[in-house]
Structure formats: structure tokens, C-alpha cells
Tab-separated table of C-alpha atoms in Angstrom:
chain	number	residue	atom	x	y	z
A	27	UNK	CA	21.267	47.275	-158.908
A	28	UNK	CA	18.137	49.113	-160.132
A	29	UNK	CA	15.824	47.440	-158.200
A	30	UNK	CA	17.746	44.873	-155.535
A	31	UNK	CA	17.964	46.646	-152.511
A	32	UNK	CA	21.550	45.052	-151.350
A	33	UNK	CA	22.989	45.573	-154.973
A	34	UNK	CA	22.521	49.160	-154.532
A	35	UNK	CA	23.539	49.842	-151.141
A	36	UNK	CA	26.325	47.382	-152.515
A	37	UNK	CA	27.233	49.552	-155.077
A	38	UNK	CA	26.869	52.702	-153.301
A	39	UNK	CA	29.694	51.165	-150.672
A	40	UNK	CA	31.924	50.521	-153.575
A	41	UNK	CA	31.720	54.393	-154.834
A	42	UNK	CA	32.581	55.515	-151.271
A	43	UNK	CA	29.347	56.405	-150.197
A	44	UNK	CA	27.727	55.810	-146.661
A	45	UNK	CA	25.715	52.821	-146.544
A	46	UNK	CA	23.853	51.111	-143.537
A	47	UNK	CA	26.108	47.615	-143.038
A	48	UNK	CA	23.850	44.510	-144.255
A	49	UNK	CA	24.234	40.902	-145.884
A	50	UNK	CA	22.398	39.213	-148.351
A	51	UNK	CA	21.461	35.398	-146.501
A	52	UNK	CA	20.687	32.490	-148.023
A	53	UNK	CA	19.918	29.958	-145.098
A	54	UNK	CA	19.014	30.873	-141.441
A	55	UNK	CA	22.647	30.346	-140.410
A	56	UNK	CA	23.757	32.917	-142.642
A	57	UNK	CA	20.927	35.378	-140.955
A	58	UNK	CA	21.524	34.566	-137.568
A	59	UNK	CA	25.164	34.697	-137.935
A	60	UNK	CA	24.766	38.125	-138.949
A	61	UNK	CA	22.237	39.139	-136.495
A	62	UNK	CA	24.952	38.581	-134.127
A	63	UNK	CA	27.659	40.656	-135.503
A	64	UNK	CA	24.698	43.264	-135.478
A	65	UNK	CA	24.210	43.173	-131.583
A	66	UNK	CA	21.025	41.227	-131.914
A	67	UNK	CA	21.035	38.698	-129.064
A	68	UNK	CA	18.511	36.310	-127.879
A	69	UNK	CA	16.941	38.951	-124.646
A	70	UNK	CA	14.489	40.800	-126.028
A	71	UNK	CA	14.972	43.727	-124.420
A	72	UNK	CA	12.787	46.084	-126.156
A	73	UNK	CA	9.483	46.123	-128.123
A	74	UNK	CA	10.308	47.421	-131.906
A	75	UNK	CA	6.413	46.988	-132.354
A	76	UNK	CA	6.409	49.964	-129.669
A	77	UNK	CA	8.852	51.878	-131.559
A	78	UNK	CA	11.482	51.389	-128.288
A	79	UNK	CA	15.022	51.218	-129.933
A	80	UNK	CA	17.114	52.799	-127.010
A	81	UNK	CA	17.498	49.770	-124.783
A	82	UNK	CA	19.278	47.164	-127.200
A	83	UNK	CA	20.315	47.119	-131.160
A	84	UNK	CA	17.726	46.347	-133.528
A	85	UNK	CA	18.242	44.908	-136.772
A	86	UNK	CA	15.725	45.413	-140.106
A	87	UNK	CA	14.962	41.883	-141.856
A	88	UNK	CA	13.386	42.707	-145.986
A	89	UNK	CA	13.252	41.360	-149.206
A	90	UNK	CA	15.507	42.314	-151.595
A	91	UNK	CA	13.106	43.938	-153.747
A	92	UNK	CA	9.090	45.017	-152.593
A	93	UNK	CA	7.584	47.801	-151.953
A	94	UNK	CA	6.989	50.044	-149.347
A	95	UNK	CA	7.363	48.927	-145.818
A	96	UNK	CA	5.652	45.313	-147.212
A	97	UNK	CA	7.462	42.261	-145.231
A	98	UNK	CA	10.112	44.742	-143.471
A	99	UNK	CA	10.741	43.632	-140.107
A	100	UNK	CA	11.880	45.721	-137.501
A	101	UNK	CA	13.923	42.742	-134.889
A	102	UNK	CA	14.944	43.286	-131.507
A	103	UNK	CA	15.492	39.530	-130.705
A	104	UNK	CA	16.903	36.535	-132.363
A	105	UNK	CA	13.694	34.689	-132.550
A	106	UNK	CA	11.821	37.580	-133.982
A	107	UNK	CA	14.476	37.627	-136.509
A	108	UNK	CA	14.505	34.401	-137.146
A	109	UNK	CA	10.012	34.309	-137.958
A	110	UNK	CA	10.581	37.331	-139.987
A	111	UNK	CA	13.451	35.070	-142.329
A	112	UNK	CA	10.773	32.325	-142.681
A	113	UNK	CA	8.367	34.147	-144.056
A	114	UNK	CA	10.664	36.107	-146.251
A	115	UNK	CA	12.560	33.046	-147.691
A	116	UNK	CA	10.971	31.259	-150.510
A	117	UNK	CA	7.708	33.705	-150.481
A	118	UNK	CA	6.915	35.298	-154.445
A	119	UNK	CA	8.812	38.195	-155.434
A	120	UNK	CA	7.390	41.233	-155.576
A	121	UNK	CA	6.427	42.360	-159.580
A	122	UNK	CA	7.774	39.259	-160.381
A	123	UNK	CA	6.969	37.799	-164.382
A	124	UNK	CA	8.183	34.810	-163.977
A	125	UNK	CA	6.535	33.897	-160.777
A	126	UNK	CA	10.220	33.871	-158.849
A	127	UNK	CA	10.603	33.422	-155.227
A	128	UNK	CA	12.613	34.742	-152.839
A	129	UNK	CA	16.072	32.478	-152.454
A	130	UNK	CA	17.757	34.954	-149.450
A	131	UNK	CA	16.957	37.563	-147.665
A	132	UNK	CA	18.445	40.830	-146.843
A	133	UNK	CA	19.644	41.567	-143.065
A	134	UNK	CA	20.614	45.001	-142.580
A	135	UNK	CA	22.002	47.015	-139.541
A	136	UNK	CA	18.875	49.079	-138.280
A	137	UNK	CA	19.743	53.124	-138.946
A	138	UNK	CA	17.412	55.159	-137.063
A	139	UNK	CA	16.922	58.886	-137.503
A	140	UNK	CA	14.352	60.795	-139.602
A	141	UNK	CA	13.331	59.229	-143.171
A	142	UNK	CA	13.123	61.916	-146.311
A	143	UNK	CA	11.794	60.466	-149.802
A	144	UNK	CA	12.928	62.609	-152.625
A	145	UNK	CA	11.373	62.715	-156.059
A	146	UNK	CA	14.080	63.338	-158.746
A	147	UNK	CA	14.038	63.533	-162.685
A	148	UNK	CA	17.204	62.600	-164.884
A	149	UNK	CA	17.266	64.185	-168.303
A	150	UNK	CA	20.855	62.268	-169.680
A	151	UNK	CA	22.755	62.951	-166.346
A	152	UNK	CA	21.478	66.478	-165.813
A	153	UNK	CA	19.388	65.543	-162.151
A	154	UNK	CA	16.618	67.955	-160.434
A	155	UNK	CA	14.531	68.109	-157.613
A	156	UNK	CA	11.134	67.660	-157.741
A	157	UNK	CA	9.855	67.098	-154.126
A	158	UNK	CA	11.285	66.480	-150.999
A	159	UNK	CA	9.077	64.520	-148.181
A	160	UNK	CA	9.911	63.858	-145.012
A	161	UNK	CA	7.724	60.905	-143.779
A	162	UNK	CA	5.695	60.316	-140.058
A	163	UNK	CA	6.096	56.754	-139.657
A	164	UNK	CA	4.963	55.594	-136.441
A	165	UNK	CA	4.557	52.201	-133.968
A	166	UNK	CA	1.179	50.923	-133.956
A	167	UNK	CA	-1.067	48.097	-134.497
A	168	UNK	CA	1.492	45.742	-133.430
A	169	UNK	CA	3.695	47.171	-136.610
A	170	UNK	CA	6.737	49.330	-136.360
A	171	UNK	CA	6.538	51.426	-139.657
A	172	UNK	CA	3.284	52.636	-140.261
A	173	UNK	CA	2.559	55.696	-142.172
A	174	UNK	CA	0.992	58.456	-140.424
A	175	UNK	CA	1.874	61.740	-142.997
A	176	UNK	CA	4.388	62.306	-145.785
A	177	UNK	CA	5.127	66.125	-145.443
A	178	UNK	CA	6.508	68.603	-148.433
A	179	UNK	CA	9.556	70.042	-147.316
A	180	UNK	CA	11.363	73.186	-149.009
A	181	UNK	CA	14.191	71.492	-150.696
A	182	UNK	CA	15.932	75.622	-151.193
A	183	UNK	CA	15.568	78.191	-149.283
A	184	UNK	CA	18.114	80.818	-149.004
A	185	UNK	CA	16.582	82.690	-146.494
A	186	UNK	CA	17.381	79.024	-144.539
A	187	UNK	CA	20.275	79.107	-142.511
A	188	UNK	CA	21.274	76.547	-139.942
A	189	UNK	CA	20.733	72.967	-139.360
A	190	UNK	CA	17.230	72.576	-141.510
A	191	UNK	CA	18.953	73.964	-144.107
A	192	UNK	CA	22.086	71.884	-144.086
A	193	UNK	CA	19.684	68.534	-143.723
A	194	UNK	CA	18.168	69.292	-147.139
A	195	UNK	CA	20.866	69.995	-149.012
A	196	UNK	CA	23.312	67.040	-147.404
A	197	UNK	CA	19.823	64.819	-148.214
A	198	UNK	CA	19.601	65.870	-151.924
A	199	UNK	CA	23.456	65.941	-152.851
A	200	UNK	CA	23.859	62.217	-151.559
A	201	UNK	CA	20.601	61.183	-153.938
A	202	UNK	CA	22.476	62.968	-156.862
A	203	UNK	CA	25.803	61.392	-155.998
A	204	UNK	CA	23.492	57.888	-155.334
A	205	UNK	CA	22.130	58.398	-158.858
A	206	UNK	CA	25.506	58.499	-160.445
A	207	UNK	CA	26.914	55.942	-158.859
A	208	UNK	CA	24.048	53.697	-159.870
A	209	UNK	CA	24.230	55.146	-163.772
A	210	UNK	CA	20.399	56.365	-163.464
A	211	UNK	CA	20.836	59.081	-166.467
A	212	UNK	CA	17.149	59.495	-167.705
A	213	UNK	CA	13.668	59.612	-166.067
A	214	UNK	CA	12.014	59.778	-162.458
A	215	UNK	CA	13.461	58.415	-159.842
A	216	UNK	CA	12.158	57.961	-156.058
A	217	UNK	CA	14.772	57.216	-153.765
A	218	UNK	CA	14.152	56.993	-149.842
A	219	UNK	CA	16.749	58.163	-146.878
A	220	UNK	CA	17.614	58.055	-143.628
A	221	UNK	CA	19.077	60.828	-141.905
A	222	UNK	CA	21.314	60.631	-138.476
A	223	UNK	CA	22.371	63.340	-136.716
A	224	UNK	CA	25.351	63.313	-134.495
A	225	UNK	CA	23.969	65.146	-131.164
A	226	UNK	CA	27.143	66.030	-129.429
A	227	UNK	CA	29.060	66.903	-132.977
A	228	UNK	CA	26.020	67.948	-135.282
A	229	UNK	CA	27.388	66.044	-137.888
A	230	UNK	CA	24.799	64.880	-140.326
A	231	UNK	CA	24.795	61.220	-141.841
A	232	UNK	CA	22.811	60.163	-145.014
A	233	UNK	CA	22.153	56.129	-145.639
A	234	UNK	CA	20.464	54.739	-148.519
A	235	UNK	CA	17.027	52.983	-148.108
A	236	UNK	CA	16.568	52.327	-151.693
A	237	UNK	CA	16.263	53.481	-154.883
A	238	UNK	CA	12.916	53.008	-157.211
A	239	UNK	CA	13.275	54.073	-160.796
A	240	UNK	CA	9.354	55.066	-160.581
A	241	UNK	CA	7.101	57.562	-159.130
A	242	UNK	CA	5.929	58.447	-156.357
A	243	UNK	CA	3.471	55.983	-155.543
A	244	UNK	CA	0.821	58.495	-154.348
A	245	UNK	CA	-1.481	61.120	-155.761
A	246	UNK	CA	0.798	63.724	-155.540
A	247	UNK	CA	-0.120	66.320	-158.344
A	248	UNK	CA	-2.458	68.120	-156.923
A	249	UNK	CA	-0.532	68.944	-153.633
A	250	UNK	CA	2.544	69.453	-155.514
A	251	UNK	CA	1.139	71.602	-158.019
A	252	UNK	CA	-0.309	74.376	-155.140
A	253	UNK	CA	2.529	73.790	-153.443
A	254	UNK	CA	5.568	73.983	-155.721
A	255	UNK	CA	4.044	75.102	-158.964
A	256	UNK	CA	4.722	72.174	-161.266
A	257	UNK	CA	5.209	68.212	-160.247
A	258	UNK	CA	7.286	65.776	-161.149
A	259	UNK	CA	5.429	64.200	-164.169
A	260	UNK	CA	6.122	67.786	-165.755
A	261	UNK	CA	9.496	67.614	-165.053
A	262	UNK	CA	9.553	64.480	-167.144
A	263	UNK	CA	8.022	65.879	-170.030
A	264	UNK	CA	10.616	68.473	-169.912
A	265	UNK	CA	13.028	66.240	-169.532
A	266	UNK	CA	11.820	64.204	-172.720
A	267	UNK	CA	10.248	66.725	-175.027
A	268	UNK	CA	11.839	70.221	-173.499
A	269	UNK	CA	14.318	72.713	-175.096
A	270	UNK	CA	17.216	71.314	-176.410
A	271	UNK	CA	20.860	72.591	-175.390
A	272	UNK	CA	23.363	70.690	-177.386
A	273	UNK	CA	26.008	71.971	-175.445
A	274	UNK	CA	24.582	70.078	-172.466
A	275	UNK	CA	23.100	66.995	-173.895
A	276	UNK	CA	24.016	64.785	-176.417
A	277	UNK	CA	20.190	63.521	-176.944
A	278	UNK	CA	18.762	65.256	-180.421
A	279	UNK	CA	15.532	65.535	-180.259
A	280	UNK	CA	12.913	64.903	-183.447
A	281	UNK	CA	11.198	68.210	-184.852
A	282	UNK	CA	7.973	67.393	-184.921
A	283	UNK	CA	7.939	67.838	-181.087
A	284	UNK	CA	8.961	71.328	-181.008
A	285	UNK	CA	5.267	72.413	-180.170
A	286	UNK	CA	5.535	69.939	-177.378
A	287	UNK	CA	8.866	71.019	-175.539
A	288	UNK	CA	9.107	72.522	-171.752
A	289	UNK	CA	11.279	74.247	-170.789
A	290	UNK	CA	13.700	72.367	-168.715
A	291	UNK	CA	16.157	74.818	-168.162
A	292	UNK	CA	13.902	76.921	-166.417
A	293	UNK	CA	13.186	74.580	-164.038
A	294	UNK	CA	15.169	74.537	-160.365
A	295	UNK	CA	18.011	71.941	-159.463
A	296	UNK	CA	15.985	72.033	-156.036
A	297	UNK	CA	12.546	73.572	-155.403
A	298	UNK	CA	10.893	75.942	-153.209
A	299	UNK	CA	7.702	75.443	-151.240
A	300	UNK	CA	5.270	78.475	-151.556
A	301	UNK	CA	2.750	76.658	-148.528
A	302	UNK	CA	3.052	74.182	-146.067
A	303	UNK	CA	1.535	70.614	-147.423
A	304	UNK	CA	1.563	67.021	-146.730
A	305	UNK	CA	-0.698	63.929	-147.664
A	306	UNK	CA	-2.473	62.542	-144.269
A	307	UNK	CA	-2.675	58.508	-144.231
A	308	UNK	CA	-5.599	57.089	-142.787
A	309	UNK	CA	-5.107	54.595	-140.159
A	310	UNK	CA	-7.840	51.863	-139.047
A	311	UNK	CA	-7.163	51.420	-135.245
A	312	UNK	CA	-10.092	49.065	-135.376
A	313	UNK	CA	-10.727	45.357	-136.475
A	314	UNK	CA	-13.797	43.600	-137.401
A	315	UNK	CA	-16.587	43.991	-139.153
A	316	UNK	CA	-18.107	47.833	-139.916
A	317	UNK	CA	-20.893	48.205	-137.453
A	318	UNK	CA	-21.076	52.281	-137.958
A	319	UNK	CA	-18.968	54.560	-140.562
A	320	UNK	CA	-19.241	58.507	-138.739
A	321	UNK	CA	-19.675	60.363	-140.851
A	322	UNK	CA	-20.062	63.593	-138.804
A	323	UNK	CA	-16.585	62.521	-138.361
A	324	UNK	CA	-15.464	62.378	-142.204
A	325	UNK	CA	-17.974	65.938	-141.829
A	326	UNK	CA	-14.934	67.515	-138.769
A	327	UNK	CA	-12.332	66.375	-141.148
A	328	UNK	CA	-13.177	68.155	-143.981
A	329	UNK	CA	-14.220	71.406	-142.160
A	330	UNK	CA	-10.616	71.860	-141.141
A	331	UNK	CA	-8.901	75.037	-143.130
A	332	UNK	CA	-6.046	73.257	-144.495
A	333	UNK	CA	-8.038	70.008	-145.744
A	334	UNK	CA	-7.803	70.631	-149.820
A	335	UNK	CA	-9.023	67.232	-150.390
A	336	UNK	CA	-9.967	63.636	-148.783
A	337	UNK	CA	-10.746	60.341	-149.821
A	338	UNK	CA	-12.028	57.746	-148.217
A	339	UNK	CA	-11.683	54.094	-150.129
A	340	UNK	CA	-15.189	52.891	-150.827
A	341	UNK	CA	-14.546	48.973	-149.263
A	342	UNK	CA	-15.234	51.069	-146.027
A	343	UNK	CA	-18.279	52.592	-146.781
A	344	UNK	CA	-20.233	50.285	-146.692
A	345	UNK	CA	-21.793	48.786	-143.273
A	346	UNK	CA	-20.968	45.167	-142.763
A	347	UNK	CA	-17.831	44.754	-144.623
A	348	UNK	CA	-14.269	43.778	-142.760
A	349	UNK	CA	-11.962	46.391	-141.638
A	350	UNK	CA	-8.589	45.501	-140.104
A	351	UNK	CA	-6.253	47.963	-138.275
A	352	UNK	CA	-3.581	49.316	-139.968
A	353	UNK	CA	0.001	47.647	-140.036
A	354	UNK	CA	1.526	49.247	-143.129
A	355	UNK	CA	0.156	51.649	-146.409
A	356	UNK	CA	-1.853	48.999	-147.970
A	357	UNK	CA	-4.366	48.830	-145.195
A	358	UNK	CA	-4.329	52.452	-144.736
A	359	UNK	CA	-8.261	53.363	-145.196
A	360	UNK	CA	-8.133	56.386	-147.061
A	361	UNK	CA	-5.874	59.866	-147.243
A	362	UNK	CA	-6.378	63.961	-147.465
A	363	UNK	CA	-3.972	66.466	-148.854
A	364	UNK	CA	-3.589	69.218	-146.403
A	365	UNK	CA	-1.916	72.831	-146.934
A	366	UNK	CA	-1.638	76.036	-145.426
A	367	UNK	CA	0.384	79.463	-145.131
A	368	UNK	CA	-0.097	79.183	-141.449
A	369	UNK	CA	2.481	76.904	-140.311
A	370	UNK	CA	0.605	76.986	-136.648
A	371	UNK	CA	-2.597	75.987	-138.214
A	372	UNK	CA	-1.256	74.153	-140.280
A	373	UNK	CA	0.160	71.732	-137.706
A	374	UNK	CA	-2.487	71.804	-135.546
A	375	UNK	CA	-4.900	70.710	-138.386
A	376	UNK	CA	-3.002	67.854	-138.871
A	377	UNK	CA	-2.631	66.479	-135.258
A	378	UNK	CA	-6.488	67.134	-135.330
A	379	UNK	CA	-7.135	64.624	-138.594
A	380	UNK	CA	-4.452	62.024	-136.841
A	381	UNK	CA	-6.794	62.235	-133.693
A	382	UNK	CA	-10.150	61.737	-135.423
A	383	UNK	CA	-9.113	58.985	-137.221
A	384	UNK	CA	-9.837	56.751	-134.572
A	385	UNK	CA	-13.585	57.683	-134.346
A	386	UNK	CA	-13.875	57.017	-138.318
A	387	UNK	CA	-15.765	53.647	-137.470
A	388	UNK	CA	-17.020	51.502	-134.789
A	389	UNK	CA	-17.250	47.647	-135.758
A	390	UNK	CA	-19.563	44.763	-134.208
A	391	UNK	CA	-17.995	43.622	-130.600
């Protein structure tokens, strides 16, 4: 259930929890079959590549385990449903030992709404916040989920009142009450959501996307650290090697680590944001081969007041090697961490790295 994305959801359903609807499909008649109970019909009436999902239902074709949006099909017909099966079915396992292929594939209803990724440490059922992201996925490149920015967002804030305010808190009770449903007691935790609300009621729904007992797969220290004061890697020392309150935990830990101990207990079940940050994904809108990498470009990026830091991957740095546009975060080219007290400039620096992107490099025609 730890790392099968229909076992969780699976068990999440069985604890009374809000789940998006979904079967696990061993042959194409299982998948279509499904597809059909979804909506999903053979018209294809919109273009999920295009990110249009108001004209017909749309159903999400995955692996049961991966990572990130790798092999996750966004299907608004039955034939596009039907490619994305074959190349699911029978293809390797992701992290696999033993070499294992993939003998069904998970169809799930499509839940659409805004997607939050929340980092959370366990120290023997006592759960905290350490960050709570809000991703900027986007349509592009001919793929429906790419990543554009994964924001910080204040997790508390009791100067908060209103409908922000009861997003994050409805987002990080469900992951606690998804964490203890799945028996995740110890250690970090990243678990991804989506959140719908209800325009004419304002009611607020939470779904499960999945739940990785890992980190954050992202350099996310140093933004954290300006940001929040402390990251999530800290948390887990303090979870490990912090004070120890026998009245809340059973766990005894060895003396020889009292010099090592944080203090957990100091630490907040949710956090606060002291600036406005986010990590900036770099998107290749071009394909070919590197003709010209601008760097008075890379030069207007880094000038901006709320760049802290950018990287761009060396592959494209040098002239004459392939680049290929961007269709999820393993062909992303590079990143920056961005933050600022200005929320205005802080925005507006952002749209401005999302728009330079495309000038980054111009490739042979």
C-alpha cells in the first residue's frame, strides 16, 4: 500500500476517506470497460494535450507505481486510452530489483482542481508539517502535466481567514488522516493532492494522488531553510535523535546520542512562511540540436530580485548537443529558487523567468 498507487487510494476508500474512483486492469477489456463507466467515449471531443477538460470527461491512465508524472496519461478518447494501456502494460517497473514488469494498469477517474504536495515527518505516529507546495503544472509540448513552478505555501497562518486558509488546513488534515490510515508511523513522507472546490457551495474536496515514503525529490533546503527556518531533513533528525518525551512515545532512545538530539517538540504541527518562494522548472520549448545557448538570457534571469539561485544542467551547455522540448520533469533543462517579501514582485519575477525560458536556446533548422 506503501508504494502501489491503487492499494492506497484502495485503502484510503476502506477508512472512509475521499478517493478519486479507479480500477486496477489487467487486459484492455478490463480498461476499456472502465473507461466507459468513466464517460470516456470514442469522440474526442477535447484536446487533454491542450489542457481542455470542460467539453467531455477525461480519464488519467498510470502505472501503479513510478514517479512523477512519468507514463501518466491524461485521455479524452477511447483510442488515446487505449495507446496509453499498451505502453503501460508489460513495460519495467519503476525501481524495480527484480527486473518486474508491469501486469495491469491503473485507470482512474480524472479529478481536476489545484494539486498541493506536502512534505511530512512521522516520529512513531506524532505527524508535522514540513512544507506545503502547491504545483504550476501546465499543457505543453504535446504533454498535459508539465511542471512549470512548485510554490511554498504558508501551511498556518492565523492572521488567515477565509477560503486560503480553510484549503490548507482541509489539505494537511486529510494527509495526516491518509498517513494513519496507511500505518506510516516514522520518517518523511511526500504525499501529493488534489483539491476541488465546489463553486456554487464552497465546499472543499481533498483526493489522494499518492503517497511516497521519501523526500522531496528536489533541492529543497536551501529555499526551505530562508523560507521556513528549518527543512524537512531536520525534522527527521529530530524525529530520530530529538528530545525524548516518554509520555508521548514509546521509542527509548540510546544515550550516547544525547549531544545529537533536536528538539522536536519545538517544532510546529504546520509551518509558517516568513517570504514568498518557489522552485522555477525550466522548460525546453525547442527540439534539435543546440545551435546557440543565450546567455545574455541566463544573464536577465539571474538579474531578477527574487532569483536566489539557478542552475542550468550542463548537457545543455554545450553547442551541438540534442535538446528536446519538455513533456514532463525529466526533460526539464534546469531550475532557480526564487523568493521575495514583495508578493507583487515576487510574481511578476516569476512570469518574467517562465517567459524567457523560451529564448534560452536556438537549435539548427
Amino acid at each position: 500500500a506503501r508504494r502501489d498507487k491503487f492499494t492506497m487510494n484502495d485503502v484510503l476508500l476502506k477508512a472512509g476517506m475521499d478517493v478519486v474512483k479507479q480500477k486496477s486492469c489487467q487486459t484492455l477489456e478490463e480498461a476499456e470497460q472502465f473507461a466507459k463507466e468513466l464517460g470516456l467515449n470514442d469522440d474526442d471531443a477535447s484536446d487533454a494535450t491542450k489542457g481542455d477538460e470542460s467539453n467531455s470527461p477525461l480519464v488519467v491512465v498510470k502505472p501503479h507505481r513510478g514517479v512523477a508524472s512519468d507514463d501518466v496519461y491524461l485521455c479524452s478518447s477511447m483510442q488515446s486510452s487505449r495507446e496509453a494501456f499498451s505502453k503501460i502494460h508489460s513495460s519495467p517497473v519503476f525501481g524495480s530489483s527484480t527486473a518486474a514488469k508491469h501486469q495491469s494498469v491503473l485507470v482512474q477517474e480524472f479529478a481536476s482542481g489545484a494539486e498541493y504536495a506536502i512534505d511530512v515527518v512521522c516520529r512513531d505516529g506524532d505527524r508535522k508539517v514540513a512544507a506545503l507546495w502547491k504545483y504550476d503544472k501546465r499543457a505543453v509540448n504535446g504533454a498535459p502535466f508539465v511542471y512549470f513552478m512548485t510554490q511554498l505555501i504558508r501551511a498556518a497562518n492565523n492572521d488567515d481567514e477565509g477560503p486560503k486558509k480553510d484549503v490548507e488546513e482541509a489539505v494537511c488534515n486529510y494527509v495526516f488522516n491518509a498517513l494513519e490510515a496507511l500505518d506510516i508511523r516514522w520518517g518523511l513522507s511526500h504525499v501529493e493532492v488534489i483539491v476541488t472546490r465546489n463553486v456554487e457551495t464552497g465546499s472543499i474536496q481533498v483526493r489522494l494522488v499518492e503517497v511516497n515514503c521519501r523526500q522531496h525529490n528536489t533541492d529543497f533546503m536551501p529555499l526551505t531553510n530562508a523560507c521556513v527556518g528549518y527543512n524537512a531533513l531536520d525534522m527527521v533528525l529530530a524525529a530520530y535523535l530529538g528530545d525524548s518525551d516518554e509520555s508521548s512515545s514509546s521509542h527509548e532512545y540510546p544515550e550516547e546520542t544525547v549531544h545529537l538530539r533536536l528538539p522536536w517538540d519545538s517544532l510546529p504541527a504546520l509551518p509558517t512562511t516568513r517570504a514568498h518562494g518557489a522552485i522555477i522548472h525550466f522548460v525546453s520549448h525547442v527540439s534539435g540540436k543546440i545551435s546557440r545557448i543565450n546567455y545574455e538570457v541566463f544573464d536577465q534571469m539571474e538579474e531578477l530580485p527574487s532569483v536566489m539561485d539557478m542552475h542550468v544542467y550542463p548537457h545543455f551547455l554545450d553547442e551541438g548537443n540534442e535538446i528536446e522540448k519538455t513533456v514532463d520533469i525529466r526533460s526539464d533543462t534546469g531550475w532557480a529558487h526564487v523568493m521575495n517579501d514583495d508578493e507583487e514582485e515576487f510574481q511578476r519575477d516569476v512570469a518574467r523567468l517562465i517567459e524567457l525560458q523560451k529564448e534560452m536556446f536556438d537549435v539548427e533548422e
